[in-house]
Coordinates of N, CA and C in Angstrom, one line a residue:
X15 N 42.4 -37.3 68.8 CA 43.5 -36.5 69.2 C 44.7 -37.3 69.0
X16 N 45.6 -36.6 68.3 CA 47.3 -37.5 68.4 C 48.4 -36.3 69.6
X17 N 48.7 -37.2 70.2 CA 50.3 -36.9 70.0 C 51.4 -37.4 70.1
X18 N 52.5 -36.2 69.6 CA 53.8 -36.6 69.6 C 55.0 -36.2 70.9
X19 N 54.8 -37.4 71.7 CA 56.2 -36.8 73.0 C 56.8 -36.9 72.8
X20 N 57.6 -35.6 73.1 CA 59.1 -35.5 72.5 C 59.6 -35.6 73.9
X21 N 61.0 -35.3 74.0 CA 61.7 -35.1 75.4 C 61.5 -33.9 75.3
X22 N 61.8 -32.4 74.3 CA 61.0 -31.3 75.1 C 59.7 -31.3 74.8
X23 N 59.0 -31.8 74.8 CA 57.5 -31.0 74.9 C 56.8 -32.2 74.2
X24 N 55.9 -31.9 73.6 CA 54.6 -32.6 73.5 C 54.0 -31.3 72.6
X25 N 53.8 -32.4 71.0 CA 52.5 -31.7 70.2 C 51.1 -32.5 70.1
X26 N 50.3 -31.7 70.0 CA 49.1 -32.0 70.0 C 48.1 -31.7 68.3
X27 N 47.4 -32.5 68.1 CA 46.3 -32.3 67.3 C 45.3 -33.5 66.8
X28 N 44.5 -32.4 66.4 CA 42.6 -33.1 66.2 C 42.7 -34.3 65.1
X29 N 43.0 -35.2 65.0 CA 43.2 -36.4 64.4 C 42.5 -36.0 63.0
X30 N 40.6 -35.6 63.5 CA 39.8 -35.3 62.8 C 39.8 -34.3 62.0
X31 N 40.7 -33.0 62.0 CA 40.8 -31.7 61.1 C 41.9 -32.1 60.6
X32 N 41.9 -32.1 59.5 CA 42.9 -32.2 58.6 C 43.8 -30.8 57.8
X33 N 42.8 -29.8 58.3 CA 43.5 -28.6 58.4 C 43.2 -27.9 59.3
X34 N 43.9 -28.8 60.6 CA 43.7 -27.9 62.2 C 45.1 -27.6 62.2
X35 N 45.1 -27.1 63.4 CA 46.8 -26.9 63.8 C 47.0 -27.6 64.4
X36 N 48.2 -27.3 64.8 CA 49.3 -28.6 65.5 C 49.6 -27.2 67.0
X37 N 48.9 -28.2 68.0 CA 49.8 -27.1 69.2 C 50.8 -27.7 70.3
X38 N 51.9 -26.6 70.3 CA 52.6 -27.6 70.9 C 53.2 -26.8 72.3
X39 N 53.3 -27.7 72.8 CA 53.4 -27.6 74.2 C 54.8 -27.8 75.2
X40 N 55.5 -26.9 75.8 CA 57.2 -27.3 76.4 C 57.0 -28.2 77.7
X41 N 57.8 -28.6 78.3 CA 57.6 -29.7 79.0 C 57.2 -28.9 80.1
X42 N 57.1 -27.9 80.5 CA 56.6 -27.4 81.8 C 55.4 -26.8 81.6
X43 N 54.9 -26.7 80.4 CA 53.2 -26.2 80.2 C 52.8 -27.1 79.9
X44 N 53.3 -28.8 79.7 CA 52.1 -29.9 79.2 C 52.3 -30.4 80.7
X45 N 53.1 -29.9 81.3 CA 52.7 -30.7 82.9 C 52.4 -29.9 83.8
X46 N 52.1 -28.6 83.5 CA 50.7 -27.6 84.0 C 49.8 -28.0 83.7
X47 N 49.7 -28.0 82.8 CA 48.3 -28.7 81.6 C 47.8 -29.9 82.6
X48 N 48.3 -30.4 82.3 CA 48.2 -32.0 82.9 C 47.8 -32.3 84.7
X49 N 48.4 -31.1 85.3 CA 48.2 -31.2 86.5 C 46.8 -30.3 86.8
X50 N 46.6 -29.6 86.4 CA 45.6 -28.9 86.3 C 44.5 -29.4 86.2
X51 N 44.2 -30.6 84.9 CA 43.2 -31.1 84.5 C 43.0 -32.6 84.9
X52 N 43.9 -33.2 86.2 CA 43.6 -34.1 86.7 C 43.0 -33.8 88.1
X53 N 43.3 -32.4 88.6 CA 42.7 -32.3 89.4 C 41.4 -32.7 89.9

């Protein structure tokens, strides 16, 4: 997995698919994201 943080948001993708997508995420859904799955 890479990503790239930006100050707005954060993209994401599969290091390994070379033709995955790229998803990207605004700063208030990667730290939903985030808080969600540290729970």
């Amino acid at each position: 997995m890479e990503l790239l943080i930006l100050h707005t948001g954060v993209l994401v993708r599969d290091s390994k698919d070379a033709r995955g997508e790229t998803l990207a995420f605004d700063r208030e859904a990667w730290t939903a994201f985030l808080s969600r799955i540290m729970r």
